[in-house]
DNA sequence: ATAAATGTGATCTCTTTAGTCAAGTATCTA
DNA sequence: TAGATACTTGACTAAAGAGATCACATTTAT
């Protein structure tokens, strides 16, 4: 479970959209890049992926932007990481599959599973709530 | 905690040395590459790192090879992964450090910690024992 | 001597990641 | 209807790291 900048930004964007979900108006890319310093054209790419997943909806034209189109209680950081991140190749090697190698693979898998379990419990809504309770400065709007 | 081929091979080598530790004679690189299909010159590099860590001792000349120079009960897969692998940069990004970003970083850290905990409990001796009990075919010599 | 091993440093290629750019399309508002 | 705002699309580049290789040097058992 490697967290690239791409995955991190995707999560930032999803959280930002989740926070502003109650508001009726969509959130412009510009607003996210200003607030979080994410490189604009890069964020565009990422939002495209999120839209392809059906997690986000885009509204074109003036006053346009993005809106969350899923229930934030159902999406976890794990979902985002697995959908946006690289496909967990898991160590491409030329070596033989010996018993030792197999045993090690099991360990790598156990370790990966452990971190998946952590991220799989962090829902967007959970994080939003935590942000709003824990620190008032997170509560814009 | 990303497991590269380099880390995987290092663990294979350490396990192989741990298994043959009772034997007096050192283990040649050739023997490891033959048995596990690890690319030879690559393994040389890796063993160099392991030697620099003081975990392995090299004997030059004919009949030479490598020998474990630490207690296999004290070295875990986590130790090897952290020593050999890349330094867990943790997402180099140009973005601002906003509350949302900070909250996410915490999650990434929690996830990484979870997998570290798994690997930190897998000692070389534990794995060797498991290999020898679980599957007779692992018990060469 | 010679064969069997490791020691060292440089190098090479491929993939991924991060980030950019330009030209186009849709929509609101005045 | 003009213009500003904002998303759409696809190609593109630069840098870094991973995986792997090579040539040549050195050491040691027999």
PDB file of N, CA and C (backbone and C1' of nucleotides) in Angstrom, chain C:
ATOM      1  P    DA C   1      54.296 -19.262  -9.952  1.00  0.00           P
ATOM      2  O5'  DA C   1      52.975 -19.860 -10.591  1.00  0.00           O
ATOM      3  C5'  DA C   1      52.759 -20.030 -11.972  1.00  0.00           C
ATOM      4  C4'  DA C   1      51.831 -21.216 -12.083  1.00  0.00           C
ATOM      5  C3'  DA C   1      50.491 -20.849 -12.707  1.00  0.00           C
ATOM      6  O3'  DA C   1      50.020 -21.948 -13.444  1.00  0.00           O
ATOM      7  C1'  DA C   1      50.138 -21.595 -10.490  1.00  0.00           C
ATOM      8  P    DT C   2      49.031 -21.644 -14.620  1.00  0.00           P
ATOM      9  O5'  DT C   2      47.640 -21.982 -13.927  1.00  0.00           O
ATOM     10  C5'  DT C   2      47.475 -23.239 -13.264  1.00  0.00           C
ATOM     11  C4'  DT C   2      46.155 -23.266 -12.523  1.00  0.00           C
ATOM     12  C3'  DT C   2      45.068 -22.357 -13.109  1.00  0.00           C
ATOM     13  O3'  DT C   2      43.823 -23.020 -12.982  1.00  0.00           O
ATOM     14  C1'  DT C   2      45.333 -21.872 -10.854  1.00  0.00           C
ATOM     15  P    DA C   3      42.791 -22.924 -14.198  1.00  0.00           P
ATOM     16  O5'  DA C   3      41.468 -23.403 -13.439  1.00  0.00           O
ATOM     17  C5'  DA C   3      41.568 -24.470 -12.495  1.00  0.00           C
ATOM     18  C4'  DA C   3      40.794 -24.120 -11.235  1.00  0.00           C
ATOM     19  C3'  DA C   3      39.431 -23.468 -11.493  1.00  0.00           C
ATOM     20  O3'  DA C   3      38.485 -24.092 -10.639  1.00  0.00           O
ATOM     21  C1'  DA C   3      40.686 -22.126 -10.019  1.00  0.00           C
ATOM     22  P    DA C   4      36.965 -23.849 -10.862  1.00  0.00           P
ATOM     23  O5'  DA C   4      36.566 -23.198  -9.468  1.00  0.00           O
ATOM     24  C5'  DA C   4      37.004 -23.791  -8.259  1.00  0.00           C
ATOM     25  C4'  DA C   4      36.809 -22.817  -7.121  1.00  0.00           C
ATOM     26  C3'  DA C   4      35.450 -22.113  -7.119  1.00  0.00           C
ATOM     27  O3'  DA C   4      34.964 -22.089  -5.783  1.00  0.00           O
ATOM     28  C1'  DA C   4      37.173 -20.509  -7.066  1.00  0.00           C
ATOM     29  P    DA C   5      33.385 -22.193  -5.552  1.00  0.00           P
ATOM     30  O5'  DA C   5      33.059 -20.857  -4.771  1.00  0.00           O
ATOM     31  C5'  DA C   5      33.336 -19.624  -5.379  1.00  0.00           C
ATOM     32  C4'  DA C   5      33.796 -18.621  -4.354  1.00  0.00           C
ATOM     33  C3'  DA C   5      32.940 -17.372  -4.441  1.00  0.00           C
ATOM     34  O3'  DA C   5      32.194 -17.174  -3.250  1.00  0.00           O
ATOM     35  C1'  DA C   5      35.285 -16.878  -4.755  1.00  0.00           C
ATOM     36  P    DT C   6      31.051 -16.009  -3.394  1.00  0.00           P
ATOM     37  O5'  DT C   6      31.862 -14.701  -2.973  1.00  0.00           O
ATOM     38  C5'  DT C   6      32.383 -14.601  -1.665  1.00  0.00           C
ATOM     39  C4'  DT C   6      33.363 -13.442  -1.583  1.00  0.00           C
ATOM     40  C3'  DT C   6      32.692 -12.066  -1.599  1.00  0.00           C
ATOM     41  O3'  DT C   6      33.339 -11.227  -0.648  1.00  0.00           O
ATOM     42  C1'  DT C   6      34.283 -12.196  -3.312  1.00  0.00           C
ATOM     43  P    DG C   7      32.955  -9.661  -0.561  1.00  0.00           P
ATOM     44  O5'  DG C   7      33.975  -8.986  -1.580  1.00  0.00           O
ATOM     45  C5'  DG C   7      35.318  -8.737  -1.160  1.00  0.00           C
ATOM     46  C4'  DG C   7      35.804  -7.412  -1.719  1.00  0.00           C
ATOM     47  C3'  DG C   7      34.811  -6.251  -1.580  1.00  0.00           C
ATOM     48  O3'  DG C   7      35.551  -5.062  -1.294  1.00  0.00           O
ATOM     49  C1'  DG C   7      35.248  -6.653  -3.881  1.00  0.00           C
ATOM     50  P    DT C   8      34.803  -3.745  -0.938  1.00  0.00           P
ATOM     51  O5'  DT C   8      34.785  -2.972  -2.329  1.00  0.00           O
ATOM     52  C5'  DT C   8      35.965  -2.965  -3.130  1.00  0.00           C
ATOM     53  C4'  DT C   8      35.739  -2.158  -4.396  1.00  0.00           C
ATOM     54  C3'  DT C   8      34.647  -1.086  -4.309  1.00  0.00           C
ATOM     55  O3'  DT C   8      35.233   0.153  -4.648  1.00  0.00           O
ATOM     56  C1'  DT C   8      34.401  -2.379  -6.277  1.00  0.00           C
ATOM     57  P    DG C   9      34.467   1.535  -4.343  1.00  0.00           P
ATOM     58  O5'  DG C   9      34.163   2.032  -5.823  1.00  0.00           O
ATOM     59  C5'  DG C   9      35.155   1.869  -6.829  1.00  0.00           C
ATOM     60  C4'  DG C   9      34.520   2.086  -8.190  1.00  0.00           C
ATOM     61  C3'  DG C   9      33.418   3.145  -8.196  1.00  0.00           C
ATOM     62  O3'  DG C   9      33.663   4.040  -9.259  1.00  0.00           O
ATOM     63  C1'  DG C   9      32.625   1.129  -9.166  1.00  0.00           C
ATOM     64  P    DA C  10      32.755   5.322  -9.515  1.00  0.00           P
ATOM     65  O5'  DA C  10      32.389   5.100 -11.052  1.00  0.00           O
ATOM     66  C5'  DA C  10      33.236   4.290 -11.863  1.00  0.00           C
ATOM     67  C4'  DA C  10      32.440   3.707 -13.017  1.00  0.00           C
ATOM     68  C3'  DA C  10      31.351   4.645 -13.566  1.00  0.00           C
ATOM     69  O3'  DA C  10      31.528   4.778 -14.972  1.00  0.00           O
ATOM     70  C1'  DA C  10      30.466   2.480 -13.128  1.00  0.00           C
ATOM     71  P    DT C  11      30.674   5.793 -15.814  1.00  0.00           P
ATOM     72  O5'  DT C  11      29.599   4.807 -16.462  1.00  0.00           O
ATOM     73  C5'  DT C  11      29.991   3.497 -16.859  1.00  0.00           C
ATOM     74  C4'  DT C  11      28.761   2.682 -17.222  1.00  0.00           C
ATOM     75  C3'  DT C  11      27.616   3.524 -17.823  1.00  0.00           C
ATOM     76  O3'  DT C  11      27.280   2.991 -19.089  1.00  0.00           O
ATOM     77  C1'  DT C  11      26.799   2.037 -16.162  1.00  0.00           C
ATOM     78  P    DC C  12      26.406   3.836 -20.122  1.00  0.00           P
ATOM     79  O5'  DC C  12      25.521   2.655 -20.731  1.00  0.00           O
ATOM     80  C5'  DC C  12      25.512   1.362 -20.114  1.00  0.00           C
ATOM     81  C4'  DC C  12      24.093   0.795 -20.059  1.00  0.00           C
ATOM     82  C3'  DC C  12      23.036   1.712 -20.663  1.00  0.00           C
ATOM     83  O3'  DC C  12      22.232   0.965 -21.547  1.00  0.00           O
ATOM     84  C1'  DC C  12      22.410   1.051 -18.479  1.00  0.00           C
ATOM     85  P    DT C  13      21.321   1.724 -22.643  1.00  0.00           P
ATOM     86  O5'  DT C  13      19.940   0.966 -22.442  1.00  0.00           O
ATOM     87  C5'  DT C  13      19.922  -0.355 -21.914  1.00  0.00           C
ATOM     88  C4'  DT C  13      18.645  -0.589 -21.133  1.00  0.00           C
ATOM     89  C3'  DT C  13      17.419   0.134 -21.703  1.00  0.00           C
ATOM     90  O3'  DT C  13      16.355  -0.793 -21.728  1.00  0.00           O
ATOM     91  C1'  DT C  13      17.605   0.602 -19.423  1.00  0.00           C
ATOM     92  P    DC C  14      15.131  -0.546 -22.746  1.00  0.00           P
ATOM     93  O5'  DC C  14      13.880  -0.737 -21.782  1.00  0.00           O
ATOM     94  C5'  DC C  14      13.958  -1.680 -20.710  1.00  0.00           C
ATOM     95  C4'  DC C  14      13.090  -1.226 -19.545  1.00  0.00           C
ATOM     96  C3'  DC C  14      11.786  -0.544 -19.986  1.00  0.00           C
ATOM     97  O3'  DC C  14      10.709  -1.348 -19.520  1.00  0.00           O
ATOM     98  C1'  DC C  14      12.889   0.683 -18.239  1.00  0.00           C
ATOM     99  P    DT C  15       9.219  -0.926 -19.951  1.00  0.00           P
ATOM    100  O5'  DT C  15       8.649  -0.346 -18.585  1.00  0.00           O
ATOM    101  C5'  DT C  15       9.004  -0.995 -17.363  1.00  0.00           C
ATOM    102  C4'  DT C  15       8.620  -0.140 -16.182  1.00  0.00           C
ATOM    103  C3'  DT C  15       7.251   0.527 -16.334  1.00  0.00           C
ATOM    104  O3'  DT C  15       6.469   0.172 -15.217  1.00  0.00           O
ATOM    105  C1'  DT C  15       8.919   2.129 -15.706  1.00  0.00           C
ATOM    106  P    DT C  16       4.964   0.690 -15.128  1.00  0.00           P
ATOM    107  O5'  DT C  16       5.113   1.865 -14.060  1.00  0.00           O
ATOM    108  C5'  DT C  16       5.953   1.656 -12.927  1.00  0.00           C
ATOM    109  C4'  DT C  16       6.120   2.943 -12.154  1.00  0.00           C
ATOM    110  C3'  DT C  16       4.822   3.746 -11.991  1.00  0.00           C
ATOM    111  O3'  DT C  16       4.672   4.016 -10.612  1.00  0.00           O
ATOM    112  C1'  DT C  16       6.576   5.138 -12.819  1.00  0.00           C
ATOM    113  P    DT C  17       3.376   4.757 -10.107  1.00  0.00           P
ATOM    114  O5'  DT C  17       3.913   6.218  -9.766  1.00  0.00           O
ATOM    115  C5'  DT C  17       5.242   6.369  -9.274  1.00  0.00           C
ATOM    116  C4'  DT C  17       5.586   7.835  -9.235  1.00  0.00           C
ATOM    117  C3'  DT C  17       4.395   8.760  -8.980  1.00  0.00           C
ATOM    118  O3'  DT C  17       4.731   9.621  -7.907  1.00  0.00           O
ATOM    119  C1'  DT C  17       5.582   9.447 -10.921  1.00  0.00           C
ATOM    120  P    DA C  18       3.621  10.572  -7.309  1.00  0.00           P
ATOM    121  O5'  DA C  18       3.981  11.972  -7.946  1.00  0.00           O
ATOM    122  C5'  DA C  18       5.325  12.436  -7.862  1.00  0.00           C
ATOM    123  C4'  DA C  18       5.500  13.660  -8.709  1.00  0.00           C
ATOM    124  C3'  DA C  18       4.368  14.679  -8.571  1.00  0.00           C
ATOM    125  O3'  DA C  18       4.952  15.947  -8.300  1.00  0.00           O
ATOM    126  C1'  DA C  18       4.765  14.182 -10.864  1.00  0.00           C
ATOM    127  P    DG C  19       4.011  17.165  -7.947  1.00  0.00           P
ATOM    128  O5'  DG C  19       3.878  17.868  -9.363  1.00  0.00           O
ATOM    129  C5'  DG C  19       5.083  18.108 -10.096  1.00  0.00           C
ATOM    130  C4'  DG C  19       4.739  18.419 -11.516  1.00  0.00           C
ATOM    131  C3'  DG C  19       3.611  19.443 -11.697  1.00  0.00           C
ATOM    132  O3'  DG C  19       4.179  20.658 -12.169  1.00  0.00           O
ATOM    133  C1'  DG C  19       3.557  17.708 -13.318  1.00  0.00           C
ATOM    134  P    DT C  20       3.259  21.878 -12.555  1.00  0.00           P
ATOM    135  O5'  DT C  20       3.270  21.774 -14.155  1.00  0.00           O
ATOM    136  C5'  DT C  20       4.492  21.495 -14.821  1.00  0.00           C
ATOM    137  C4'  DT C  20       4.272  21.515 -16.331  1.00  0.00           C
ATOM    138  C3'  DT C  20       3.410  22.677 -16.830  1.00  0.00           C
ATOM    139  O3'  DT C  20       4.170  23.384 -17.797  1.00  0.00           O
ATOM    140  C1'  DT C  20       2.658  20.610 -17.744  1.00  0.00           C
ATOM    141  P    DC C  21       3.711  24.842 -18.257  1.00  0.00           P
ATOM    142  O5'  DC C  21       2.959  24.517 -19.612  1.00  0.00           O
ATOM    143  C5'  DC C  21       3.430  23.432 -20.387  1.00  0.00           C
ATOM    144  C4'  DC C  21       2.618  23.299 -21.665  1.00  0.00           C
ATOM    145  C3'  DC C  21       1.734  24.503 -21.987  1.00  0.00           C
ATOM    146  O3'  DC C  21       1.959  24.858 -23.340  1.00  0.00           O
ATOM    147  C1'  DC C  21       0.449  22.479 -21.976  1.00  0.00           C
ATOM    148  P    DA C  22       1.433  26.281 -23.883  1.00  0.00           P
ATOM    149  O5'  DA C  22       0.457  25.784 -25.033  1.00  0.00           O
ATOM    150  C5'  DA C  22       0.745  24.559 -25.713  1.00  0.00           C
ATOM    151  C4'  DA C  22      -0.470  24.118 -26.494  1.00  0.00           C
ATOM    152  C3'  DA C  22      -1.375  25.271 -26.933  1.00  0.00           C
ATOM    153  O3'  DA C  22      -1.944  24.963 -28.196  1.00  0.00           O
ATOM    154  C1'  DA C  22      -2.602  23.803 -25.589  1.00  0.00           C
ATOM    155  P    DA C  23      -2.540  26.143 -29.113  1.00  0.00           P
ATOM    156  O5'  DA C  23      -3.910  25.467 -29.575  1.00  0.00           O
ATOM    157  C5'  DA C  23      -3.933  24.066 -29.844  1.00  0.00           C
ATOM    158  C4'  DA C  23      -5.328  23.542 -29.578  1.00  0.00           C
ATOM    159  C3'  DA C  23      -6.446  24.494 -30.014  1.00  0.00           C
ATOM    160  O3'  DA C  23      -7.461  23.742 -30.649  1.00  0.00           O
ATOM    161  C1'  DA C  23      -6.754  23.883 -27.782  1.00  0.00           C
ATOM    162  P    DG C  24      -8.717  24.492 -31.315  1.00  0.00           P
ATOM    163  O5'  DG C  24      -9.931  23.795 -30.535  1.00  0.00           O
ATOM    164  C5'  DG C  24      -9.924  22.373 -30.350  1.00  0.00           C
ATOM    165  C4'  DG C  24     -10.944  22.004 -29.293  1.00  0.00           C
ATOM    166  C3'  DG C  24     -12.322  22.653 -29.482  1.00  0.00           C
ATOM    167  O3'  DG C  24     -13.326  21.644 -29.516  1.00  0.00           O
ATOM    168  C1'  DG C  24     -11.576  22.892 -27.253  1.00  0.00           C
ATOM    169  P    DT C  25     -14.793  22.098 -30.022  1.00  0.00           P
ATOM    170  O5'  DT C  25     -15.592  22.003 -28.649  1.00  0.00           O
ATOM    171  C5'  DT C  25     -15.549  20.804 -27.884  1.00  0.00           C
ATOM    172  C4'  DT C  25     -16.317  21.020 -26.601  1.00  0.00           C
ATOM    173  C3'  DT C  25     -17.683  21.673 -26.804  1.00  0.00           C
ATOM    174  O3'  DT C  25     -18.625  20.970 -26.000  1.00  0.00           O
ATOM    175  C1'  DT C  25     -16.442  22.897 -25.223  1.00  0.00           C
ATOM    176  P    DA C  26     -20.164  21.120 -26.357  1.00  0.00           P
ATOM    177  O5'  DA C  26     -20.713  21.718 -24.985  1.00  0.00           O
ATOM    178  C5'  DA C  26     -20.507  20.974 -23.799  1.00  0.00           C
ATOM    179  C4'  DA C  26     -20.639  21.900 -22.611  1.00  0.00           C
ATOM    180  C3'  DA C  26     -21.994  22.617 -22.524  1.00  0.00           C
ATOM    181  O3'  DA C  26     -22.533  22.330 -21.254  1.00  0.00           O
ATOM    182  C1'  DA C  26     -20.191  24.129 -22.208  1.00  0.00           C
ATOM    183  P    DT C  27     -24.098  22.488 -21.030  1.00  0.00           P
ATOM    184  O5'  DT C  27     -24.162  23.843 -20.187  1.00  0.00           O
ATOM    185  C5'  DT C  27     -23.402  23.928 -18.985  1.00  0.00           C
ATOM    186  C4'  DT C  27     -23.306  25.359 -18.514  1.00  0.00           C
ATOM    187  C3'  DT C  27     -24.627  26.139 -18.562  1.00  0.00           C
ATOM    188  O3'  DT C  27     -24.842  26.655 -17.272  1.00  0.00           O
ATOM    189  C1'  DT C  27     -22.850  27.428 -19.401  1.00  0.00           C
ATOM    190  P    DC C  28     -26.346  26.931 -16.781  1.00  0.00           P
ATOM    191  O5'  DC C  28     -26.144  28.312 -15.996  1.00  0.00           O
ATOM    192  C5'  DC C  28     -25.069  28.405 -15.059  1.00  0.00           C
ATOM    193  C4'  DC C  28     -24.479  29.805 -15.108  1.00  0.00           C
ATOM    194  C3'  DC C  28     -25.495  30.927 -14.908  1.00  0.00           C
ATOM    195  O3'  DC C  28     -25.125  31.677 -13.769  1.00  0.00           O
ATOM    196  C1'  DC C  28     -24.044  31.397 -16.734  1.00  0.00           C
ATOM    197  P    DT C  29     -26.171  32.680 -13.118  1.00  0.00           P
ATOM    198  O5'  DT C  29     -25.686  34.073 -13.715  1.00  0.00           O
ATOM    199  C5'  DT C  29     -24.286  34.396 -13.667  1.00  0.00           C
ATOM    200  C4'  DT C  29     -24.039  35.712 -14.371  1.00  0.00           C
ATOM    201  C3'  DT C  29     -25.177  36.742 -14.242  1.00  0.00           C
ATOM    202  O3'  DT C  29     -24.605  38.002 -13.961  1.00  0.00           O
ATOM    203  C1'  DT C  29     -24.633  36.420 -16.512  1.00  0.00           C
ATOM    204  P    DA C  30     -25.534  39.191 -13.476  1.00  0.00           P
ATOM    205  O5'  DA C  30     -25.026  40.366 -14.421  1.00  0.00           O
ATOM    206  C5'  DA C  30     -23.647  40.401 -14.819  1.00  0.00           C
ATOM    207  C4'  DA C  30     -23.529  41.164 -16.120  1.00  0.00           C
ATOM    208  C3'  DA C  30     -24.450  42.380 -16.228  1.00  0.00           C
ATOM    209  O3'  DA C  30     -23.744  43.453 -16.844  1.00  0.00           O
ATOM    210  C1'  DA C  30     -24.877  40.934 -18.036  1.00  0.00           C
TER     211       DA C  30
END
